[in-house]
Amino acid sequence: MSSSVYYRFRSQLEPSRVTFDGTGITVFEMKREIILANELGDGTQFELKLYNADTNQELDDDTTIIPRSSSVIAVRGPPVRPKHGTAVRYVSGSMKFFQKYSSKQ
Amino acid sequence: MTVVETSDGEVLEFIALGGGNEVGRSCHIIKYNGKTIMLDAGVHPAHTGLACLPFYDEFDMSTIDILLISHFHLDHAASLPYVMQHTAFKGRVFMTHPTKAIYRWLLSDFVRVSSITPRSSNAAPVLFTDSDLQQSFDKIEPIDYHSTIDVDGVRFTAYHAGHVLGAAMYFIELGGLKLLFTGDYSREEDRHLSAAEVPPESPDVLICESTFGTAVHLPRREKESQLMSIISSVIDRGGRVLLPTFALGRAQELLLVVNDYWKSHKSIQNTPVYFASNLAKKALTVYQTYTSMMNESIRKQFRDAQSNPFHFQYIKSLRSLDSFFDAGPCVMIASPGMLQSGTSRELLERWAPDNRNAVIITGYSVEGTLAKDIVSEPLQIPSMRDSSVLIPRRCMVEEISFAAHVDYKHNSEFIDLVKPKHIILVHGESSPMGRLKSALLSKYNSLKGTEQEIKIYNPRDCEILQIPFKAPKPAKVVGI
Ligand SMILES: [Zn+2]
Ligand SMILES: [Zn+2]
């Protein structure tokens, strides 16, 4: 049986959802699904942030699991460095790669 | 998070949600004295899906009182149905009459073209549908040039901006502060439009386009003869000429130039000229309706000859390439202007391998589009259907700009006439915008530290610019 997590871009009225198998989805996978579903491109031109819809806490750790049936708010902002948006890693990078990368920080 | 608290009326806040250090998705917010105005709601031509939108997530859309659209180009108007139907925006929307008339045709074409693009199975939302467009259309309030509208104490007036039919500059007064937003503008009269006007009053703040930075254009007549000499030499050697152009606006100017040349050069008259646009016929009526807003020469032709100057004797209109018999030299004016997809792209891919052919870029090309890339004469171009397939490019590539944006000379002359105290640069890629800023700073260097000092800003998208004002203003009311 497939599960869903709901998301809404902060400026949007209507929510959309991402479906997956299992009890939760990582922030990394969630961002990747949102980028692909909305054809946001290669990720170099923006940053994508997710917030817990109830607490407004930013979900800034890619390994955090978002439980199924919950809701998040997505915010697409300009790249911190022009043309070098970090969202690129959700499109090209693998989860493993990112974990290694983040543990170094 | 960059959602900003309402200012206390003495600080002007300016935020570009798009068009800050870029060309595309023009959208700027000004906040002053408890009022919030949005200028333009465009899309970015080089980006797909929701990524083409201005950064609407970064602003509380429900706080906007008024949205003014400068002109019908997609980079200024194409996300308007999205804003009106899919966000918390509940303000009033204004644009000039001709802008509204053309906007309708353009946006329904935009919906049609964007829904052809294959979408991923996870049901990617299209930006907006035909019914979103219909439902929002009647809520747009059309305005006349030179008549001042007052919305709860915010007063604004549209002035002619040149550029394209219906393009407006907005002179805005709120809480004692005066601003002028140029939109895209041109100070050179062309074949059908007058030059932009200089508003009668000086603004405190000028929000100014900077597309061409410090570049200086050739005079129009010289550009026209350059264009025609390239076209005739390509035809002489048996080649085909492709002129990619956006269907409405600058296309009509090009059609006037080409048709006029054909009329006066008998030897070339057996070479066909095509305008491939399914908007062409509808556009013809709009252009006919609004000849009164064009320059004196068009109005005169219309009056004296009782004819539509936009009915072109030597140009055949093509609804699609299915009815095009591709045999021998011809001139093809086809959209889109930046070769992203569609008819112009299809013909480019067909004609690029033959070195007798030519593609001439006459518009402004946004970074990230094929029109921008092809000017550097790559040996191969990617196929539209499958970007891993490369097509040899042997055709000639030329660039002659008829884009109708001010060059440095006209922009700085205009700034001198307008005499603003603050200049916010928008609608320009970082480098030309930066060069323009430096040129203006050194030009006004002697005023530094004096009463007449002119401050210049070039904010990036979503960077919050705050300018304090001591300007006279009505009694401060807290909590509006
Ligand atoms: Zn324009
Ligand atoms: Zn523009």
Coordinates of C-alpha atoms and ligand atoms in Angstrom, one line a residue:
Chain A
M1 CA 0.0 0.0 0.0
S2 CA 1.4 3.4 -0.9
S3 CA 1.7 6.2 1.6
S4 CA 1.6 10.0 1.1
V5 CA 3.1 13.2 2.5
Y6 CA 1.3 16.4 1.6
Y7 CA 3.2 19.6 0.6
R8 CA 2.2 23.0 -0.4
F9 CA 4.4 25.8 -1.7
R10 CA 4.1 28.6 0.7
S11 CA 2.6 31.0 -1.9
Q12 CA 0.1 28.3 -3.1
L13 CA -3.4 27.7 -2.0
E14 CA -3.7 24.0 -3.0
P15 CA -1.7 21.2 -1.5
S16 CA -0.1 18.4 -3.6
R17 CA 1.3 15.1 -2.4
V18 CA 4.2 12.8 -2.9
T19 CA 3.4 9.0 -2.7
F20 CA 5.9 6.3 -1.7
D21 CA 6.0 2.9 0.0
G22 CA 6.6 2.6 3.7
T23 CA 5.9 4.6 6.8
G24 CA 7.9 7.7 6.1
I25 CA 10.1 9.5 3.5
T26 CA 13.4 11.3 4.1
V27 CA 13.7 15.0 3.6
F28 CA 16.2 14.3 0.8
E29 CA 13.8 12.0 -1.0
M30 CA 10.9 14.4 -0.4
K31 CA 12.8 17.4 -1.9
R32 CA 13.9 15.3 -4.8
E33 CA 10.3 14.3 -5.5
I34 CA 9.0 17.9 -5.3
I35 CA 11.7 19.1 -7.6
L36 CA 10.9 16.4 -10.2
A37 CA 7.1 16.7 -10.0
N38 CA 7.2 20.4 -10.5
E39 CA 9.8 20.4 -13.2
L40 CA 12.0 22.7 -11.2
G41 CA 15.0 21.9 -13.4
D42 CA 18.6 20.9 -12.5
G43 CA 18.6 22.7 -9.1
T44 CA 21.3 25.2 -9.9
Q45 CA 18.9 28.1 -10.0
F46 CA 17.2 27.9 -6.6
E47 CA 17.2 26.7 -3.0
L48 CA 14.4 24.5 -1.7
K49 CA 13.5 24.5 2.0
L50 CA 10.9 22.4 3.8
Y51 CA 9.1 23.4 7.0
N52 CA 6.9 21.3 9.3
A53 CA 3.4 22.6 8.5
D54 CA 2.4 22.6 12.2
T55 CA 5.5 23.9 14.0
N56 CA 7.0 25.9 11.1
Q57 CA 10.4 24.3 12.0
E58 CA 12.7 24.0 9.1
L59 CA 13.5 20.5 8.1
D60 CA 17.1 21.2 7.4
D61 CA 18.6 17.7 7.9
D62 CA 18.3 15.6 4.8
T63 CA 18.2 12.4 6.7
T64 CA 15.1 13.3 8.9
I65 CA 12.2 11.1 8.2
I66 CA 8.9 12.8 7.5
P67 CA 6.1 10.4 8.7
R68 CA 3.4 9.4 6.2
S69 CA 0.2 11.4 6.1
S70 CA 1.9 14.5 7.5
S71 CA 2.1 17.9 5.8
V72 CA 5.1 20.2 4.9
I73 CA 5.5 23.7 3.5
A74 CA 7.9 24.1 0.6
V75 CA 9.7 27.3 -0.1
R76 CA 11.6 27.9 -3.3
G77 CA 14.1 30.8 -2.9
P78 CA 16.9 32.3 -5.0
P79 CA 20.2 30.4 -5.0
V80 CA 22.6 31.5 -2.2
R81 CA 25.3 31.8 -4.8
P82 CA 24.0 32.8 -8.2
K83 CA 23.7 29.8 -10.5
H84 CA 25.0 27.5 -7.8
G85 CA 21.9 26.6 -6.0
T86 CA 22.4 23.7 -3.5
A87 CA 19.2 22.1 -4.7
V88 CA 21.3 20.6 -7.4
R89 CA 22.3 17.7 -5.1
Y90 CA 18.7 16.5 -4.8
V91 CA 18.6 16.1 -8.6
S92 CA 22.1 14.7 -9.3
G93 CA 23.6 13.6 -6.0
S94 CA 22.9 10.3 -4.3
M95 CA 21.7 10.1 -0.8
K96 CA 24.9 8.2 0.2
F97 CA 27.0 11.0 -1.2
F98 CA 25.2 13.6 0.8
Q99 CA 25.4 11.7 4.0
K100 CA 29.1 11.6 3.7
Y101 CA 29.2 15.2 2.8
S102 CA 27.1 16.3 5.7
S103 CA 28.9 14.3 8.3
K104 CA 32.1 16.2 7.4
Q105 CA 30.6 19.5 8.3
Chain B
M1 CA 12.5 33.4 5.7
T2 CA 12.3 37.0 4.3
V3 CA 8.7 37.9 5.0
V4 CA 9.0 41.5 6.2
E5 CA 7.0 43.4 8.8
T6 CA 5.0 46.4 7.6
S7 CA 7.2 49.4 7.5
D8 CA 6.4 52.5 9.6
G9 CA 6.0 54.8 6.6
E10 CA 9.4 56.3 6.6
V11 CA 11.3 53.5 5.1
L12 CA 10.7 52.4 1.5
E13 CA 11.2 48.7 1.1
F14 CA 12.0 47.3 -2.3
I15 CA 12.2 43.5 -3.0
A16 CA 12.6 41.9 -6.4
L17 CA 10.9 38.5 -6.4
G18 CA 12.3 38.3 -9.9
G19 CA 14.2 40.4 -12.4
G20 CA 16.9 41.3 -9.8
N21 CA 20.2 40.9 -11.5
E22 CA 18.5 38.8 -14.2
V23 CA 16.3 39.3 -17.3
G24 CA 13.1 37.3 -16.9
R25 CA 10.2 36.8 -14.4
S26 CA 10.0 40.5 -13.7
C27 CA 8.3 41.1 -10.4
H28 CA 9.0 43.8 -7.8
I29 CA 7.5 44.7 -4.5
I30 CA 7.4 48.2 -3.1
K31 CA 6.2 48.9 0.5
Y32 CA 5.7 52.3 2.0
N33 CA 3.4 53.9 4.4
G34 CA 1.4 50.8 5.0
K35 CA 0.8 50.1 1.3
T36 CA 2.1 47.3 -0.8
I37 CA 2.4 47.4 -4.5
M38 CA 3.6 44.7 -6.9
L39 CA 5.0 45.6 -10.2
D40 CA 4.7 43.0 -13.0
A41 CA 4.2 39.2 -12.7
G42 CA 6.3 37.6 -15.3
V43 CA 7.9 34.2 -16.1
H44 CA 11.5 33.3 -16.8
P45 CA 11.8 32.0 -20.4
A46 CA 14.9 29.8 -19.7
H47 CA 13.3 27.9 -16.8
T48 CA 10.6 25.2 -16.8
G49 CA 7.7 24.3 -14.6
L50 CA 7.2 26.2 -11.4
A51 CA 10.9 27.3 -11.6
C52 CA 9.9 29.9 -14.2
L53 CA 7.9 31.8 -11.6
P54 CA 9.2 34.7 -9.5
F55 CA 10.0 33.7 -5.9
Y56 CA 6.5 34.1 -4.7
D57 CA 7.1 31.8 -1.7
E58 CA 9.3 34.5 -0.2
F59 CA 6.5 37.0 0.2
D60 CA 3.1 37.1 1.8
M61 CA 1.0 37.5 -1.3
S62 CA -2.1 38.3 0.7
T63 CA -0.7 41.7 1.7
I64 CA -0.5 43.1 -1.8
D65 CA -2.9 46.0 -2.4
I66 CA -2.2 46.8 -6.1
L67 CA -0.5 45.0 -9.0
L68 CA 0.5 47.0 -12.0
I69 CA 1.5 45.2 -15.2
S70 CA 3.9 47.2 -17.4
H71 CA 3.4 45.4 -20.8
F72 CA 2.3 42.1 -22.3
H73 CA 5.7 40.4 -22.7
L74 CA 5.7 37.0 -21.0
D75 CA 8.6 38.0 -18.8
H76 CA 6.3 40.7 -17.3
A77 CA 2.8 39.3 -17.4
A78 CA 2.7 35.5 -17.9
S79 CA 2.4 34.5 -14.2
L80 CA -0.6 36.8 -13.6
P81 CA -3.3 34.1 -13.8
Y82 CA -1.2 32.0 -11.4
V83 CA -1.0 34.9 -8.9
M84 CA -4.7 35.6 -9.2
Q85 CA -6.0 32.0 -9.0
H86 CA -3.4 30.0 -7.1
T87 CA -2.0 32.3 -4.4
A88 CA -3.5 34.3 -1.6
F89 CA -3.3 37.5 -3.6
K90 CA -6.5 39.5 -3.4
G91 CA -5.4 43.0 -4.6
R92 CA -6.5 44.9 -7.7
V93 CA -4.8 44.5 -11.0
F94 CA -4.3 47.2 -13.6
M95 CA -2.8 47.3 -17.2
T96 CA -3.4 49.5 -20.2
H97 CA -6.2 48.6 -22.7
P98 CA -4.0 47.4 -25.5
T99 CA -1.9 45.3 -23.1
K100 CA -5.1 43.7 -21.9
A101 CA -6.3 43.0 -25.4
I102 CA -3.0 41.3 -26.5
Y103 CA -2.5 39.6 -23.1
R104 CA -5.5 37.5 -23.7
W105 CA -4.3 36.1 -27.0
L106 CA -0.8 35.6 -25.8
L107 CA -1.7 33.9 -22.6
S108 CA -4.1 31.4 -24.2
D109 CA -1.3 30.6 -26.6
F110 CA 1.1 30.2 -23.6
V111 CA -1.4 27.8 -22.0
R112 CA -1.6 25.8 -25.2
V113 CA 2.2 25.6 -25.7
S114 CA 3.0 24.7 -22.1
S115 CA 0.4 21.9 -22.0
I116 CA 2.1 20.3 -25.1
T117 CA 5.3 19.8 -23.1
P118 CA 5.3 16.2 -21.8
R119 CA 4.7 16.1 -18.1
S120 CA 6.0 13.6 -15.6
S121 CA 3.4 11.0 -14.5
N122 CA 3.3 12.3 -10.9
A123 CA 0.8 14.9 -12.2
A124 CA 2.9 18.0 -12.3
P125 CA 0.6 21.0 -12.0
V126 CA 0.5 23.2 -15.1
L127 CA 1.1 26.8 -14.0
F128 CA -2.5 27.6 -14.8
T129 CA -5.3 26.5 -17.1
D130 CA -7.5 28.1 -19.7
S131 CA -10.2 28.4 -17.1
D132 CA -7.8 30.2 -14.6
L133 CA -7.1 32.6 -17.4
Q134 CA -10.8 33.2 -18.2
Q135 CA -11.8 33.6 -14.5
S136 CA -9.0 36.1 -13.8
F137 CA -9.3 38.0 -17.0
D138 CA -12.4 40.0 -16.2
K139 CA -11.0 41.1 -12.9
I140 CA -8.1 43.0 -14.6
E141 CA -8.9 46.7 -14.7
P142 CA -7.9 48.3 -18.0
I143 CA -6.6 51.9 -17.8
D144 CA -5.9 54.8 -20.2
Y145 CA -2.6 56.5 -20.5
H146 CA -2.3 59.8 -18.7
S147 CA -5.3 59.3 -16.4
T148 CA -4.5 59.1 -12.7
I149 CA -6.1 56.3 -10.7
D150 CA -6.5 56.6 -7.0
V151 CA -6.8 53.4 -4.9
D152 CA -7.2 54.3 -1.2
G153 CA -4.6 57.0 -1.4
V154 CA -2.2 55.4 -3.8
R155 CA -2.2 57.4 -7.0
F156 CA -0.7 56.1 -10.2
T157 CA -0.5 57.2 -13.9
A158 CA 0.6 55.3 -17.0
Y159 CA 2.9 57.0 -19.5
H160 CA 3.9 55.7 -22.9
A161 CA 7.1 53.5 -22.7
G162 CA 7.7 52.8 -26.4
H163 CA 9.0 49.2 -26.5
V164 CA 5.8 47.4 -27.6
L165 CA 2.2 48.4 -28.1
G166 CA 0.5 49.2 -24.8
A167 CA 3.8 49.3 -22.8
A168 CA 3.5 51.6 -19.8
M169 CA 5.7 53.4 -17.3
Y170 CA 4.0 53.9 -14.0
F171 CA 4.4 57.1 -12.0
I172 CA 3.3 56.2 -8.5
E173 CA 2.6 58.4 -5.5
L174 CA 2.1 56.9 -2.0
G175 CA 2.3 58.7 1.3
G176 CA 4.1 61.7 -0.2
L177 CA 6.7 59.5 -1.9
K178 CA 7.0 59.5 -5.7
L179 CA 8.3 56.6 -7.7
L180 CA 8.7 55.9 -11.4
F181 CA 8.8 52.3 -12.7
T182 CA 10.1 52.3 -16.3
G183 CA 9.2 48.7 -17.2
D184 CA 10.9 47.9 -20.5
Y185 CA 11.3 51.1 -22.4
S186 CA 12.7 52.7 -25.5
R187 CA 13.6 56.3 -26.3
E188 CA 14.0 55.9 -30.0
E189 CA 10.9 56.3 -32.2
D190 CA 10.6 53.3 -34.5
R191 CA 8.4 52.5 -37.4
H192 CA 5.2 52.1 -35.4
L193 CA 5.8 53.4 -31.8
S194 CA 6.7 56.7 -30.3
A195 CA 9.6 57.1 -27.9
A196 CA 8.9 56.8 -24.2
E197 CA 7.6 60.0 -22.5
V198 CA 9.3 61.8 -19.7
P199 CA 6.7 62.3 -16.9
P200 CA 6.1 65.9 -15.9
E201 CA 7.3 65.4 -12.3
S202 CA 10.6 64.1 -10.9
P203 CA 10.3 61.0 -8.8
D204 CA 12.2 60.3 -5.5
V205 CA 12.9 56.8 -6.7
L206 CA 13.4 55.5 -10.3
I207 CA 13.0 51.8 -10.8
C208 CA 14.8 51.4 -14.1
E209 CA 15.5 48.7 -16.6
S210 CA 19.2 48.0 -17.4
T211 CA 19.0 45.3 -20.1
F212 CA 21.8 46.7 -22.3
G213 CA 23.9 48.1 -19.5
T214 CA 26.5 50.4 -21.0
A215 CA 26.1 49.2 -24.6
V216 CA 25.3 51.7 -27.3
H217 CA 23.0 50.9 -30.2
L218 CA 23.4 51.7 -33.8
P219 CA 20.8 54.2 -35.1
R220 CA 17.6 52.4 -36.3
R221 CA 18.1 53.2 -40.0
E222 CA 21.6 51.7 -39.9
K223 CA 20.3 48.5 -38.2
E224 CA 17.6 48.2 -40.8
S225 CA 19.9 48.5 -43.8
Q226 CA 22.3 46.0 -42.1
L227 CA 19.5 43.5 -41.7
M228 CA 18.3 44.0 -45.3
S229 CA 21.8 43.6 -46.8
I230 CA 22.3 40.3 -44.9
I231 CA 18.9 39.1 -46.0
S232 CA 19.5 39.9 -49.7
S233 CA 22.9 38.3 -49.7
V234 CA 21.6 35.1 -48.2
I235 CA 18.8 35.0 -50.8
D236 CA 21.3 35.7 -53.6
R237 CA 23.3 32.6 -52.7
G238 CA 20.2 30.5 -52.6
G239 CA 19.8 30.4 -48.8
R240 CA 16.9 30.6 -46.4
V241 CA 16.7 33.3 -43.7
L242 CA 15.2 32.5 -40.3
L243 CA 14.2 35.4 -38.1
P244 CA 13.1 34.0 -34.7
T245 CA 10.9 36.5 -32.9
F246 CA 8.2 36.6 -30.3
A247 CA 4.8 36.6 -32.1
L248 CA 3.7 40.0 -30.9
G249 CA 5.4 43.3 -30.4
R250 CA 8.8 43.5 -32.0
A251 CA 7.6 41.1 -34.8
Q252 CA 5.2 43.8 -36.1
E253 CA 8.1 46.2 -36.3
L254 CA 10.2 43.6 -38.3
L255 CA 7.3 42.9 -40.6
L256 CA 7.0 46.6 -41.3
V257 CA 10.7 46.8 -42.1
V258 CA 10.7 43.7 -44.4
N259 CA 7.5 44.5 -46.2
D260 CA 8.7 48.0 -46.9
Y261 CA 12.0 46.7 -48.4
W262 CA 10.1 44.2 -50.6
K263 CA 7.8 46.9 -51.8
S264 CA 10.7 49.0 -53.0
H265 CA 12.9 46.2 -54.4
K266 CA 11.2 44.6 -57.4
S267 CA 14.0 42.1 -58.0
I268 CA 13.4 40.4 -54.6
Q269 CA 9.6 40.3 -54.8
N270 CA 9.5 36.7 -56.2
T271 CA 11.2 35.4 -53.0
P272 CA 8.5 34.6 -50.5
V273 CA 8.4 36.0 -46.9
Y274 CA 6.4 34.1 -44.3
F275 CA 5.2 35.0 -40.9
A276 CA 4.6 31.7 -39.0
S277 CA 2.3 32.6 -36.2
N278 CA -1.2 31.4 -35.3
L279 CA -1.6 34.6 -33.4
A280 CA -0.9 36.8 -36.5
K281 CA -4.5 37.1 -37.7
K282 CA -5.9 37.9 -34.2
A283 CA -3.0 40.3 -33.7
L284 CA -3.8 42.1 -36.8
T285 CA -7.2 43.2 -35.4
V286 CA -5.7 44.3 -32.1
Y287 CA -3.0 46.3 -33.9
Q288 CA -5.7 47.8 -36.1
T289 CA -7.8 48.8 -33.1
Y290 CA -5.0 50.6 -31.4
T291 CA -3.3 52.5 -34.3
S292 CA -4.3 55.6 -32.3
M293 CA -1.7 54.8 -29.7
M294 CA 1.1 54.4 -32.2
N295 CA 3.3 57.1 -33.8
E296 CA 2.2 59.8 -36.2
S297 CA 3.4 58.0 -39.3
I298 CA 1.2 55.0 -38.6
R299 CA -1.8 57.1 -37.7
K300 CA -1.3 59.1 -41.0
Q301 CA -1.1 55.9 -43.1
F302 CA -4.2 54.7 -41.4
R303 CA -6.1 58.0 -42.0
D304 CA -5.0 58.9 -45.5
A305 CA -4.9 55.5 -47.2
Q306 CA -7.8 54.1 -45.2
S307 CA -5.8 51.0 -45.0
N308 CA -4.4 48.9 -42.2
P309 CA -0.7 49.5 -42.1
F310 CA -0.4 46.0 -40.5
H311 CA -1.8 44.3 -43.5
F312 CA 1.4 43.2 -45.3
Q313 CA 1.2 42.9 -49.0
Y314 CA 4.4 40.9 -49.4
I315 CA 4.1 38.7 -46.3
K316 CA 2.3 35.4 -46.3
S317 CA 0.8 34.3 -43.0
L318 CA 1.4 30.6 -42.1
R319 CA -0.7 29.0 -39.4
S320 CA 1.6 26.0 -39.1
L321 CA 4.5 24.4 -40.9
D322 CA 2.1 21.8 -42.4
S323 CA 1.1 24.3 -45.1
F324 CA 4.7 25.4 -45.8
F325 CA 6.2 24.2 -49.0
D326 CA 10.0 24.4 -48.3
A327 CA 11.5 24.9 -51.8
G328 CA 14.3 27.4 -52.3
P329 CA 15.2 30.7 -50.8
C330 CA 12.7 32.4 -48.5
V331 CA 12.5 34.6 -45.4
M332 CA 10.7 33.1 -42.4
I333 CA 9.7 35.1 -39.4
A334 CA 8.7 32.6 -36.7
S335 CA 8.1 32.4 -33.0
P336 CA 9.4 31.8 -30.4
G337 CA 12.1 34.4 -30.4
M338 CA 14.5 32.6 -28.2
L339 CA 14.4 29.2 -30.1
Q340 CA 13.3 27.3 -27.0
S341 CA 10.8 25.1 -28.9
G342 CA 8.1 25.5 -31.5
T343 CA 8.2 26.6 -35.1
S344 CA 11.4 28.7 -35.0
R345 CA 13.3 25.8 -33.4
E346 CA 12.0 23.2 -35.8
L347 CA 13.1 25.3 -38.8
L348 CA 16.4 26.0 -37.2
E349 CA 17.1 22.3 -36.8
R350 CA 16.0 21.7 -40.4
W351 CA 18.1 24.6 -41.9
A352 CA 21.2 24.7 -39.6
P353 CA 23.3 22.1 -41.5
D354 CA 23.2 24.1 -44.8
N355 CA 25.9 26.8 -44.9
R356 CA 23.8 28.9 -47.4
N357 CA 21.2 29.5 -44.8
A358 CA 21.2 32.1 -42.0
V359 CA 19.5 32.7 -38.7
I360 CA 19.3 36.3 -37.6
I361 CA 18.7 37.0 -33.9
T362 CA 16.9 40.3 -33.6
G363 CA 15.5 40.2 -30.1
Y364 CA 17.0 40.2 -26.6
S365 CA 18.0 36.6 -25.7
V366 CA 17.8 35.5 -22.1
E367 CA 20.7 33.5 -20.7
G368 CA 20.1 29.8 -20.8
T369 CA 18.1 29.8 -24.1
L370 CA 19.4 28.5 -27.5
A371 CA 19.1 32.0 -29.1
K372 CA 21.7 33.2 -26.5
D373 CA 24.0 30.2 -27.1
I374 CA 23.8 30.1 -30.9
V375 CA 25.3 33.6 -31.1
S376 CA 28.6 32.2 -30.1
E377 CA 28.4 30.0 -33.2
P378 CA 28.6 26.5 -31.7
L379 CA 29.5 23.7 -34.2
Q380 CA 26.5 21.7 -33.1
I381 CA 23.1 22.4 -31.6
P382 CA 21.0 20.1 -29.4
S383 CA 17.8 18.7 -31.0
M384 CA 14.6 19.9 -29.3
R385 CA 13.1 16.3 -29.1
D386 CA 16.2 14.7 -27.7
S387 CA 19.0 16.9 -26.4
S388 CA 21.5 14.1 -26.7
V389 CA 21.1 14.3 -30.5
L390 CA 23.4 17.0 -31.9
I391 CA 22.7 18.7 -35.2
P392 CA 25.6 20.3 -37.1
R393 CA 25.4 24.0 -37.4
R394 CA 26.9 25.4 -40.6
C395 CA 24.4 28.1 -41.3
M396 CA 25.4 31.7 -40.7
V397 CA 24.4 33.3 -37.4
E398 CA 23.9 37.1 -37.1
E399 CA 22.7 39.3 -34.3
I400 CA 21.1 42.7 -35.0
S401 CA 19.1 44.0 -32.1
F402 CA 15.6 45.4 -32.7
A403 CA 14.8 44.7 -29.1
A404 CA 13.6 48.3 -28.2
H405 CA 15.3 48.6 -24.9
V406 CA 17.2 51.8 -24.1
D407 CA 21.0 51.7 -24.6
Y408 CA 23.4 53.6 -22.3
K409 CA 23.1 56.8 -24.2
H410 CA 19.3 56.9 -24.0
N411 CA 19.0 55.5 -20.5
S412 CA 21.4 58.1 -19.0
E413 CA 19.8 60.9 -20.9
F414 CA 16.4 59.8 -19.6
I415 CA 17.8 59.7 -16.0
D416 CA 19.1 63.2 -16.4
L417 CA 15.7 64.4 -17.5
V418 CA 13.8 62.5 -14.8
K419 CA 16.2 63.6 -12.0
P420 CA 15.5 60.9 -9.4
K421 CA 17.3 60.9 -6.0
H422 CA 17.5 57.1 -5.9
I423 CA 17.9 54.6 -8.8
I424 CA 17.0 50.9 -8.4
L425 CA 18.3 48.9 -11.3
V426 CA 16.3 45.9 -12.4
H427 CA 15.8 43.8 -15.6
G428 CA 19.5 43.2 -16.5
E429 CA 22.0 40.3 -16.2
S430 CA 24.5 41.0 -13.4
S431 CA 27.4 42.2 -15.6
P432 CA 25.7 44.7 -17.8
M433 CA 23.7 45.9 -14.7
G434 CA 27.0 46.3 -12.7
R435 CA 28.6 48.2 -15.6
L436 CA 25.7 50.5 -15.8
K437 CA 25.8 51.1 -12.1
S438 CA 29.5 52.0 -12.2
A439 CA 29.1 54.2 -15.2
L440 CA 26.2 56.1 -13.5
L441 CA 28.2 56.4 -10.2
S442 CA 31.2 57.9 -11.9
K443 CA 29.0 60.2 -14.0
Y444 CA 27.4 61.6 -10.8
N445 CA 30.6 61.3 -8.7
S446 CA 30.8 65.1 -8.3
L447 CA 27.4 65.2 -6.6
K448 CA 28.6 62.8 -3.8
G449 CA 28.0 64.2 -0.3
T450 CA 25.8 67.1 -1.7
E451 CA 22.1 67.5 -1.5
Q452 CA 21.8 66.3 -5.1
E453 CA 23.6 63.0 -4.5
I454 CA 22.1 60.2 -6.5
K455 CA 22.1 56.7 -4.9
I456 CA 22.1 53.7 -7.1
Y457 CA 21.2 50.1 -6.1
N458 CA 21.3 46.8 -7.9
P459 CA 19.6 44.3 -5.6
R460 CA 19.5 40.6 -6.2
D461 CA 16.3 38.6 -6.1
C462 CA 14.7 38.6 -2.6
E463 CA 17.3 40.9 -1.2
I464 CA 15.5 43.5 0.9
L465 CA 16.4 47.0 0.1
Q466 CA 15.5 49.7 2.6
I467 CA 15.6 53.4 1.8
P468 CA 14.7 55.8 4.6
F469 CA 12.8 58.9 3.7
K470 CA 12.2 62.1 5.5
A471 CA 9.8 63.2 2.7
P472 CA 6.6 65.0 3.9
K473 CA 3.9 62.5 4.5
P474 CA 0.4 62.5 5.9
A475 CA -0.1 61.9 9.6
K476 CA 1.2 58.5 10.6
V477 CA -1.5 55.9 11.3
V478 CA -0.3 52.9 13.1
G479 CA -1.8 49.5 12.3
I480 CA -3.2 50.1 8.7
Ligands
ZN1 ZN 9.4 43.6 -22.9
ZN2 ZN 11.4 42.4 -20.4

